[in-house]
Amino acid sequence: MSTKLVVGNWKMNGSLAGNAELLGEVTKSAGLGCEVAVCAPFPYLMQVLQILPPRSGIALGAQNVSEFDDGAYTGEVSARMLSDLGCSYVIVGHSERRSLFHEDDGTVGRKTRAALRAGLLPIVCVGETSAERNDGITLEVVTRQLDAVAAEIDGLDVDQIVLAYEPIWAIGSGLTATAEQVGEVHASIRTWTQRVFGSEVTTKILYGGSVKPGNAAELFAVPNVDGGLIGGASLVARDFLAICHAAAGD
Ligand code: PGA
């Protein structure tokens, strides 16, 4: 079994003082027993990098990236800049980007391409709305979102891709998908990665959506769940550490 990956997605939260306090608590706990990354807002990336001790094993990530390489794109941040700064990961296609900022499947695919070309590890998010689940088209929606990414990354290193299944109705809502629901979608994503990327590629598939200390162990025990993408609980050091320990199987 490969080491699990736990990624904190701070979203648009934090402050210089608050981040220092949170990371101070998180890094006090030596040896988390799983891979860990923190995806901070752009203005705080350098601060997070400077606070994380080199041997903490905690990687840095961003929450968004431009689909373009350079040039006249006011307000955008390129993958090369993130890589230059020391980011390892970038979240791509989070449902909040898709729904609030109108990122369609093609944009998500091109952002994934930009990230891969710059040597970043894109964490590509997919997931259905509650209406789509009620209509029984969850697997269809997720497959469509994955196919759109595959269409843009020909010839690039698919080994670097991390996928995150995040049912939109479970994000920030306190509702978590059941182990059975998660198992079904993750199995379908695994079948997709083996078909499209090849069976020699071991893509990590994270689950995200109201992961908390109380449900993390159960979710991480589901077959094909290789870790978690953690929103709200990543802002509370005790909760984030408890989720990391659950991922480590402690
Ligand atoms: P949540 O967010 O853990 O607060 O539900 C997860 C995410 O949006 O990545």
PDB file of C-alpha atoms and ligand atoms in Angstrom:
ATOM      1  CA  MET A   1       0.000   0.000   0.000  1.00  0.00           C
ATOM      2  CA  SER A   2       1.461   3.375  -0.966  1.00  0.00           C
ATOM      3  CA  THR A   3       1.869   6.187   1.531  1.00  0.00           C
ATOM      4  CA  LYS A   4      -1.239   8.315   1.785  1.00  0.00           C
ATOM      5  CA  LEU A   5      -1.247  12.004   0.922  1.00  0.00           C
ATOM      6  CA  VAL A   6      -3.102  14.596   3.000  1.00  0.00           C
ATOM      7  CA  VAL A   7      -3.469  18.042   1.440  1.00  0.00           C
ATOM      8  CA  GLY A   8      -4.728  21.077   3.329  1.00  0.00           C
ATOM      9  CA  ASN A   9      -6.682  23.530   1.197  1.00  0.00           C
ATOM     10  CA  TRP A  10      -6.814  26.757   3.171  1.00  0.00           C
ATOM     11  CA  LYS A  11      -9.039  28.404   0.536  1.00  0.00           C
ATOM     12  CA  MET A  12      -9.266  32.204   1.032  1.00  0.00           C
ATOM     13  CA  ASN A  13      -8.414  32.095   4.724  1.00  0.00           C
ATOM     14  CA  GLY A  14      -5.425  33.104   6.804  1.00  0.00           C
ATOM     15  CA  SER A  15      -3.234  35.984   7.886  1.00  0.00           C
ATOM     16  CA  LEU A  16       0.507  36.338   8.498  1.00  0.00           C
ATOM     17  CA  ALA A  17       0.033  35.876  12.238  1.00  0.00           C
ATOM     18  CA  GLY A  18      -2.588  33.136  11.966  1.00  0.00           C
ATOM     19  CA  ASN A  19      -0.595  31.122   9.426  1.00  0.00           C
ATOM     20  CA  ALA A  20       2.518  31.252  11.606  1.00  0.00           C
ATOM     21  CA  GLU A  21       0.553  29.987  14.581  1.00  0.00           C
ATOM     22  CA  LEU A  22      -1.159  27.201  12.627  1.00  0.00           C
ATOM     23  CA  LEU A  23       2.048  25.970  10.990  1.00  0.00           C
ATOM     24  CA  GLY A  24       3.916  26.259  14.280  1.00  0.00           C
ATOM     25  CA  GLU A  25       1.446  23.792  15.791  1.00  0.00           C
ATOM     26  CA  VAL A  26       1.438  21.482  12.768  1.00  0.00           C
ATOM     27  CA  THR A  27       5.225  21.270  12.490  1.00  0.00           C
ATOM     28  CA  LYS A  28       5.644  20.591  16.230  1.00  0.00           C
ATOM     29  CA  SER A  29       4.411  17.087  15.559  1.00  0.00           C
ATOM     30  CA  ALA A  30       7.441  15.223  14.228  1.00  0.00           C
ATOM     31  CA  GLY A  31       7.048  12.524  11.584  1.00  0.00           C
ATOM     32  CA  LEU A  32       3.466  12.606  10.393  1.00  0.00           C
ATOM     33  CA  GLY A  33       3.692   9.151   8.804  1.00  0.00           C
ATOM     34  CA  CYS A  34       2.064  10.241   5.575  1.00  0.00           C
ATOM     35  CA  GLU A  35       2.784  12.720   2.799  1.00  0.00           C
ATOM     36  CA  VAL A  36       1.469  16.183   3.630  1.00  0.00           C
ATOM     37  CA  ALA A  37       1.016  19.360   1.604  1.00  0.00           C
ATOM     38  CA  VAL A  38      -0.423  22.749   2.426  1.00  0.00           C
ATOM     39  CA  CYS A  39      -2.110  24.781  -0.316  1.00  0.00           C
ATOM     40  CA  ALA A  40      -2.046  28.413   0.781  1.00  0.00           C
ATOM     41  CA  PRO A  41      -3.352  31.597  -0.861  1.00  0.00           C
ATOM     42  CA  PHE A  42      -0.846  33.175  -3.294  1.00  0.00           C
ATOM     43  CA  PRO A  43       0.262  36.053  -1.028  1.00  0.00           C
ATOM     44  CA  TYR A  44       1.263  33.623   1.718  1.00  0.00           C
ATOM     45  CA  LEU A  45       3.133  31.008  -0.316  1.00  0.00           C
ATOM     46  CA  MET A  46       6.551  32.478   0.446  1.00  0.00           C
ATOM     47  CA  GLN A  47       5.710  32.820   4.121  1.00  0.00           C
ATOM     48  CA  VAL A  48       4.635  29.181   4.337  1.00  0.00           C
ATOM     49  CA  LEU A  49       7.783  28.066   2.549  1.00  0.00           C
ATOM     50  CA  GLN A  50       9.935  30.017   4.986  1.00  0.00           C
ATOM     51  CA  ILE A  51       8.163  28.634   8.039  1.00  0.00           C
ATOM     52  CA  LEU A  52       8.208  24.980   6.999  1.00  0.00           C
ATOM     53  CA  PRO A  53      11.428  23.387   8.237  1.00  0.00           C
ATOM     54  CA  PRO A  54      13.240  21.731   5.288  1.00  0.00           C
ATOM     55  CA  ARG A  55      12.918  18.332   6.919  1.00  0.00           C
ATOM     56  CA  SER A  56       9.272  18.743   7.939  1.00  0.00           C
ATOM     57  CA  GLY A  57       8.294  16.725   4.892  1.00  0.00           C
ATOM     58  CA  ILE A  58       5.409  19.143   4.316  1.00  0.00           C
ATOM     59  CA  ALA A  59       5.184  20.273   0.712  1.00  0.00           C
ATOM     60  CA  LEU A  60       3.857  23.597  -0.526  1.00  0.00           C
ATOM     61  CA  GLY A  61       0.992  23.986  -2.955  1.00  0.00           C
ATOM     62  CA  ALA A  62      -1.107  26.709  -4.574  1.00  0.00           C
ATOM     63  CA  GLN A  63      -4.865  26.659  -5.083  1.00  0.00           C
ATOM     64  CA  ASN A  64      -5.061  27.866  -8.670  1.00  0.00           C
ATOM     65  CA  VAL A  65      -2.857  28.526 -11.695  1.00  0.00           C
ATOM     66  CA  SER A  66      -3.152  30.267 -15.028  1.00  0.00           C
ATOM     67  CA  GLU A  67      -3.673  28.202 -18.133  1.00  0.00           C
ATOM     68  CA  PHE A  68      -1.243  30.591 -19.905  1.00  0.00           C
ATOM     69  CA  ASP A  69       2.552  30.502 -19.720  1.00  0.00           C
ATOM     70  CA  ASP A  70       3.488  34.234 -19.602  1.00  0.00           C
ATOM     71  CA  GLY A  71       2.377  37.576 -20.880  1.00  0.00           C
ATOM     72  CA  ALA A  72      -0.381  40.133 -20.694  1.00  0.00           C
ATOM     73  CA  TYR A  73      -2.771  38.369 -18.319  1.00  0.00           C
ATOM     74  CA  THR A  74      -3.259  40.862 -15.494  1.00  0.00           C
ATOM     75  CA  GLY A  75      -3.857  39.209 -12.158  1.00  0.00           C
ATOM     76  CA  GLU A  76      -2.909  35.708 -13.283  1.00  0.00           C
ATOM     77  CA  VAL A  77      -0.158  33.551 -11.769  1.00  0.00           C
ATOM     78  CA  SER A  78       1.704  31.141 -14.017  1.00  0.00           C
ATOM     79  CA  ALA A  79       2.769  27.589 -13.291  1.00  0.00           C
ATOM     80  CA  ARG A  80       6.389  28.569 -13.898  1.00  0.00           C
ATOM     81  CA  MET A  81       6.143  31.236 -11.172  1.00  0.00           C
ATOM     82  CA  LEU A  82       4.757  28.696  -8.715  1.00  0.00           C
ATOM     83  CA  SER A  83       7.479  26.251  -9.557  1.00  0.00           C
ATOM     84  CA  ASP A  84      10.132  29.004  -9.338  1.00  0.00           C
ATOM     85  CA  LEU A  85       8.895  29.862  -5.858  1.00  0.00           C
ATOM     86  CA  GLY A  86       9.171  26.300  -4.588  1.00  0.00           C
ATOM     87  CA  CYS A  87       5.638  24.986  -4.927  1.00  0.00           C
ATOM     88  CA  SER A  88       5.297  21.274  -5.548  1.00  0.00           C
ATOM     89  CA  TYR A  89       1.526  21.053  -5.961  1.00  0.00           C
ATOM     90  CA  VAL A  90      -1.294  23.100  -7.384  1.00  0.00           C
ATOM     91  CA  ILE A  91      -5.022  22.421  -7.036  1.00  0.00           C
ATOM     92  CA  VAL A  92      -6.749  22.551 -10.414  1.00  0.00           C
ATOM     93  CA  GLY A  93     -10.463  22.567 -11.132  1.00  0.00           C
ATOM     94  CA  HIS A  94     -11.717  22.835  -7.576  1.00  0.00           C
ATOM     95  CA  SER A  95     -15.511  22.965  -7.678  1.00  0.00           C
ATOM     96  CA  GLU A  96     -15.454  26.503  -6.246  1.00  0.00           C
ATOM     97  CA  ARG A  97     -13.363  27.567  -9.254  1.00  0.00           C
ATOM     98  CA  ARG A  98     -15.659  25.707 -11.614  1.00  0.00           C
ATOM     99  CA  SER A  99     -18.903  27.082 -10.196  1.00  0.00           C
ATOM    100  CA  LEU A 100     -17.996  30.568  -8.895  1.00  0.00           C
ATOM    101  CA  PHE A 101     -15.373  31.486 -11.512  1.00  0.00           C
ATOM    102  CA  HIS A 102     -16.821  29.691 -14.529  1.00  0.00           C
ATOM    103  CA  GLU A 103     -13.944  27.314 -15.196  1.00  0.00           C
ATOM    104  CA  ASP A 104     -15.181  24.729 -17.646  1.00  0.00           C
ATOM    105  CA  ASP A 105     -13.776  21.256 -18.303  1.00  0.00           C
ATOM    106  CA  GLY A 106     -11.514  22.577 -21.102  1.00  0.00           C
ATOM    107  CA  THR A 107     -10.010  25.263 -18.873  1.00  0.00           C
ATOM    108  CA  VAL A 108      -9.328  22.688 -16.185  1.00  0.00           C
ATOM    109  CA  GLY A 109      -7.609  20.514 -18.786  1.00  0.00           C
ATOM    110  CA  ARG A 110      -5.429  23.397 -19.998  1.00  0.00           C
ATOM    111  CA  LYS A 111      -4.513  24.365 -16.430  1.00  0.00           C
ATOM    112  CA  THR A 112      -3.498  20.763 -15.777  1.00  0.00           C
ATOM    113  CA  ARG A 113      -1.313  20.926 -18.885  1.00  0.00           C
ATOM    114  CA  ALA A 114       0.289  24.202 -17.756  1.00  0.00           C
ATOM    115  CA  ALA A 115       1.042  22.701 -14.333  1.00  0.00           C
ATOM    116  CA  LEU A 116       2.595  19.542 -15.775  1.00  0.00           C
ATOM    117  CA  ARG A 117       4.725  21.505 -18.221  1.00  0.00           C
ATOM    118  CA  ALA A 118       6.160  23.520 -15.340  1.00  0.00           C
ATOM    119  CA  GLY A 119       6.973  20.391 -13.340  1.00  0.00           C
ATOM    120  CA  LEU A 120       4.201  20.877 -10.774  1.00  0.00           C
ATOM    121  CA  LEU A 121       2.005  18.093  -9.424  1.00  0.00           C
ATOM    122  CA  PRO A 122      -1.559  19.093 -10.320  1.00  0.00           C
ATOM    123  CA  ILE A 123      -4.275  17.970  -7.909  1.00  0.00           C
ATOM    124  CA  VAL A 124      -7.176  17.740 -10.330  1.00  0.00           C
ATOM    125  CA  CYS A 125     -10.597  17.908  -8.677  1.00  0.00           C
ATOM    126  CA  VAL A 126     -13.679  16.191 -10.030  1.00  0.00           C
ATOM    127  CA  GLY A 127     -17.114  15.619  -8.562  1.00  0.00           C
ATOM    128  CA  GLU A 128     -20.838  15.807  -9.047  1.00  0.00           C
ATOM    129  CA  THR A 129     -23.546  18.147  -7.753  1.00  0.00           C
ATOM    130  CA  SER A 130     -26.335  16.752  -5.619  1.00  0.00           C
ATOM    131  CA  ALA A 131     -28.719  17.091  -8.582  1.00  0.00           C
ATOM    132  CA  GLU A 132     -26.363  15.013 -10.744  1.00  0.00           C
ATOM    133  CA  ARG A 133     -26.124  12.361  -8.018  1.00  0.00           C
ATOM    134  CA  ASN A 134     -29.898  12.282  -7.676  1.00  0.00           C
ATOM    135  CA  ASP A 135     -30.154  11.868 -11.453  1.00  0.00           C
ATOM    136  CA  GLY A 136     -27.845   8.852 -11.245  1.00  0.00           C
ATOM    137  CA  ILE A 137     -25.178  10.378 -13.495  1.00  0.00           C
ATOM    138  CA  THR A 138     -22.301  10.711 -10.999  1.00  0.00           C
ATOM    139  CA  LEU A 139     -19.924   8.346 -12.794  1.00  0.00           C
ATOM    140  CA  GLU A 140     -20.775   9.903 -16.151  1.00  0.00           C
ATOM    141  CA  VAL A 141     -20.010  13.417 -14.872  1.00  0.00           C
ATOM    142  CA  VAL A 142     -16.728  12.367 -13.277  1.00  0.00           C
ATOM    143  CA  THR A 143     -15.656  10.507 -16.421  1.00  0.00           C
ATOM    144  CA  ARG A 144     -16.489  13.532 -18.585  1.00  0.00           C
ATOM    145  CA  GLN A 145     -14.380  15.761 -16.322  1.00  0.00           C
ATOM    146  CA  LEU A 146     -11.474  13.289 -16.452  1.00  0.00           C
ATOM    147  CA  ASP A 147     -11.690  12.866 -20.228  1.00  0.00           C
ATOM    148  CA  ALA A 148     -11.473  16.646 -20.666  1.00  0.00           C
ATOM    149  CA  VAL A 149      -8.198  16.638 -18.754  1.00  0.00           C
ATOM    150  CA  ALA A 150      -6.823  13.677 -20.698  1.00  0.00           C
ATOM    151  CA  ALA A 151      -7.595  15.498 -23.951  1.00  0.00           C
ATOM    152  CA  GLU A 152      -5.166  18.320 -23.053  1.00  0.00           C
ATOM    153  CA  ILE A 153      -2.150  16.475 -21.710  1.00  0.00           C
ATOM    154  CA  ASP A 154      -0.949  14.338 -24.559  1.00  0.00           C
ATOM    155  CA  GLY A 155       2.730  13.515 -24.259  1.00  0.00           C
ATOM    156  CA  LEU A 156       3.058  14.935 -20.746  1.00  0.00           C
ATOM    157  CA  ASP A 157       4.063  13.076 -17.628  1.00  0.00           C
ATOM    158  CA  VAL A 158       0.795  11.663 -16.309  1.00  0.00           C
ATOM    159  CA  ASP A 159       2.735  10.104 -13.417  1.00  0.00           C
ATOM    160  CA  GLN A 160       2.669  13.542 -11.803  1.00  0.00           C
ATOM    161  CA  ILE A 161      -1.108  13.858 -11.671  1.00  0.00           C
ATOM    162  CA  VAL A 162      -3.045  13.519  -8.432  1.00  0.00           C
ATOM    163  CA  LEU A 163      -6.823  13.219  -8.680  1.00  0.00           C
ATOM    164  CA  ALA A 164      -9.293  14.324  -6.024  1.00  0.00           C
ATOM    165  CA  TYR A 165     -12.877  13.147  -5.930  1.00  0.00           C
ATOM    166  CA  GLU A 166     -14.918  15.827  -4.211  1.00  0.00           C
ATOM    167  CA  PRO A 167     -18.699  15.442  -4.333  1.00  0.00           C
ATOM    168  CA  ILE A 168     -19.798  19.081  -4.459  1.00  0.00           C
ATOM    169  CA  TRP A 169     -22.635  18.506  -2.000  1.00  0.00           C
ATOM    170  CA  ALA A 170     -20.119  17.279   0.579  1.00  0.00           C
ATOM    171  CA  ILE A 171     -17.777  20.293   0.426  1.00  0.00           C
ATOM    172  CA  GLY A 172     -17.988  22.511   3.488  1.00  0.00           C
ATOM    173  CA  SER A 173     -21.452  21.153   4.200  1.00  0.00           C
ATOM    174  CA  GLY A 174     -20.728  18.718   6.995  1.00  0.00           C
ATOM    175  CA  LEU A 175     -22.250  16.010   4.779  1.00  0.00           C
ATOM    176  CA  THR A 176     -19.772  13.299   3.885  1.00  0.00           C
ATOM    177  CA  ALA A 177     -20.194  10.721   1.192  1.00  0.00           C
ATOM    178  CA  THR A 178     -20.677   7.241   2.626  1.00  0.00           C
ATOM    179  CA  ALA A 179     -17.876   4.722   2.380  1.00  0.00           C
ATOM    180  CA  GLU A 180     -19.957   2.909  -0.217  1.00  0.00           C
ATOM    181  CA  GLN A 181     -20.441   6.028  -2.370  1.00  0.00           C
ATOM    182  CA  VAL A 182     -16.750   6.911  -2.123  1.00  0.00           C
ATOM    183  CA  GLY A 183     -15.745   3.331  -2.920  1.00  0.00           C
ATOM    184  CA  GLU A 184     -17.888   3.245  -6.044  1.00  0.00           C
ATOM    185  CA  VAL A 185     -16.539   6.486  -7.496  1.00  0.00           C
ATOM    186  CA  HIS A 186     -12.914   5.786  -6.577  1.00  0.00           C
ATOM    187  CA  ALA A 187     -13.105   2.337  -8.163  1.00  0.00           C
ATOM    188  CA  SER A 188     -14.475   3.913 -11.320  1.00  0.00           C
ATOM    189  CA  ILE A 189     -11.693   6.543 -11.328  1.00  0.00           C
ATOM    190  CA  ARG A 190      -9.098   3.783 -10.816  1.00  0.00           C
ATOM    191  CA  THR A 191     -10.494   1.888 -13.798  1.00  0.00           C
ATOM    192  CA  TRP A 192     -10.272   5.126 -15.803  1.00  0.00           C
ATOM    193  CA  THR A 193      -6.633   5.841 -14.831  1.00  0.00           C
ATOM    194  CA  GLN A 194      -5.619   2.284 -15.697  1.00  0.00           C
ATOM    195  CA  ARG A 195      -7.322   2.513 -19.070  1.00  0.00           C
ATOM    196  CA  VAL A 196      -6.129   6.023 -19.967  1.00  0.00           C
ATOM    197  CA  PHE A 197      -2.784   6.389 -18.162  1.00  0.00           C
ATOM    198  CA  GLY A 198      -1.832   2.708 -18.197  1.00  0.00           C
ATOM    199  CA  SER A 199      -1.807   0.170 -15.390  1.00  0.00           C
ATOM    200  CA  GLU A 200       1.856   0.877 -14.554  1.00  0.00           C
ATOM    201  CA  VAL A 201       0.929   4.411 -13.447  1.00  0.00           C
ATOM    202  CA  THR A 202      -0.125   4.533  -9.809  1.00  0.00           C
ATOM    203  CA  THR A 203      -2.195   7.716  -9.623  1.00  0.00           C
ATOM    204  CA  LYS A 204      -3.083   8.889  -6.144  1.00  0.00           C
ATOM    205  CA  ILE A 205      -6.843   9.411  -5.803  1.00  0.00           C
ATOM    206  CA  LEU A 206      -7.786  11.643  -2.863  1.00  0.00           C
ATOM    207  CA  TYR A 207     -11.218  12.054  -1.333  1.00  0.00           C
ATOM    208  CA  GLY A 208     -12.392  15.518  -0.280  1.00  0.00           C
ATOM    209  CA  GLY A 209     -15.587  16.864   1.250  1.00  0.00           C
ATOM    210  CA  SER A 210     -16.079  17.396   4.995  1.00  0.00           C
ATOM    211  CA  VAL A 211     -13.239  15.091   6.038  1.00  0.00           C
ATOM    212  CA  LYS A 212     -12.907  15.461   9.815  1.00  0.00           C
ATOM    213  CA  PRO A 213     -10.998  13.655  12.575  1.00  0.00           C
ATOM    214  CA  GLY A 214     -14.141  11.628  13.301  1.00  0.00           C
ATOM    215  CA  ASN A 215     -14.598  10.190   9.794  1.00  0.00           C
ATOM    216  CA  ALA A 216     -11.066  10.228   8.361  1.00  0.00           C
ATOM    217  CA  ALA A 217     -10.051   6.701   9.361  1.00  0.00           C
ATOM    218  CA  GLU A 218     -13.199   5.194   7.847  1.00  0.00           C
ATOM    219  CA  LEU A 219     -12.792   7.134   4.587  1.00  0.00           C
ATOM    220  CA  PHE A 220      -9.073   6.332   4.289  1.00  0.00           C
ATOM    221  CA  ALA A 221      -9.841   2.631   4.734  1.00  0.00           C
ATOM    222  CA  VAL A 222     -11.990   2.588   1.576  1.00  0.00           C
ATOM    223  CA  PRO A 223     -10.235   0.804  -1.313  1.00  0.00           C
ATOM    224  CA  ASN A 224      -8.618   3.208  -3.819  1.00  0.00           C
ATOM    225  CA  VAL A 225      -8.665   6.138  -1.388  1.00  0.00           C
ATOM    226  CA  ASP A 226      -5.053   7.308  -1.275  1.00  0.00           C
ATOM    227  CA  GLY A 227      -5.526  10.282   1.004  1.00  0.00           C
ATOM    228  CA  GLY A 228      -7.610  13.397   1.452  1.00  0.00           C
ATOM    229  CA  LEU A 229      -8.093  16.987   0.345  1.00  0.00           C
ATOM    230  CA  ILE A 230      -9.021  18.832   3.501  1.00  0.00           C
ATOM    231  CA  GLY A 231     -10.694  22.246   3.616  1.00  0.00           C
ATOM    232  CA  GLY A 232     -12.169  23.470   6.896  1.00  0.00           C
ATOM    233  CA  ALA A 233     -10.352  20.974   9.111  1.00  0.00           C
ATOM    234  CA  SER A 234      -6.958  22.028   7.696  1.00  0.00           C
ATOM    235  CA  LEU A 235      -7.370  25.390   9.448  1.00  0.00           C
ATOM    236  CA  VAL A 236      -7.384  23.790  12.888  1.00  0.00           C
ATOM    237  CA  ALA A 237      -3.984  22.301  13.753  1.00  0.00           C
ATOM    238  CA  ARG A 238      -5.359  19.625  16.087  1.00  0.00           C
ATOM    239  CA  ASP A 239      -7.894  18.441  13.502  1.00  0.00           C
ATOM    240  CA  PHE A 240      -5.424  18.483  10.607  1.00  0.00           C
ATOM    241  CA  LEU A 241      -2.888  16.497  12.631  1.00  0.00           C
ATOM    242  CA  ALA A 242      -5.563  13.984  13.660  1.00  0.00           C
ATOM    243  CA  ILE A 243      -6.459  13.492   9.982  1.00  0.00           C
ATOM    244  CA  CYS A 244      -2.768  13.015   9.108  1.00  0.00           C
ATOM    245  CA  HIS A 245      -2.467  10.392  11.846  1.00  0.00           C
ATOM    246  CA  ALA A 246      -5.578   8.635  10.519  1.00  0.00           C
ATOM    247  CA  ALA A 247      -3.938   8.599   7.073  1.00  0.00           C
ATOM    248  CA  ALA A 248      -0.789   7.120   8.585  1.00  0.00           C
ATOM    249  CA  GLY A 249      -2.910   4.393  10.154  1.00  0.00           C
ATOM    250  CA  ASP A 250      -1.891   5.408  13.706  1.00  0.00           C
TER     251      ASP A 250
HETATM  252  P1  PGA B   1     -14.115  20.814   3.246  1.00  0.00           P
HETATM  253  O1  PGA B   1     -13.478  21.273   1.850  1.00  0.00           O
HETATM  254  O2  PGA B   1     -13.141  19.838   3.858  1.00  0.00           O
HETATM  255  O3  PGA B   1     -14.227  22.089   4.057  1.00  0.00           O
HETATM  256  O4  PGA B   1     -15.411  20.190   2.950  1.00  0.00           O
HETATM  257  C1  PGA B   1     -12.823  20.369   1.012  1.00  0.00           C
HETATM  258  C2  PGA B   1     -12.372  21.070  -0.247  1.00  0.00           C
HETATM  259  O5  PGA B   1     -13.105  21.943  -0.729  1.00  0.00           O
HETATM  260  O6  PGA B   1     -11.298  20.785  -0.781  1.00  0.00           O
END
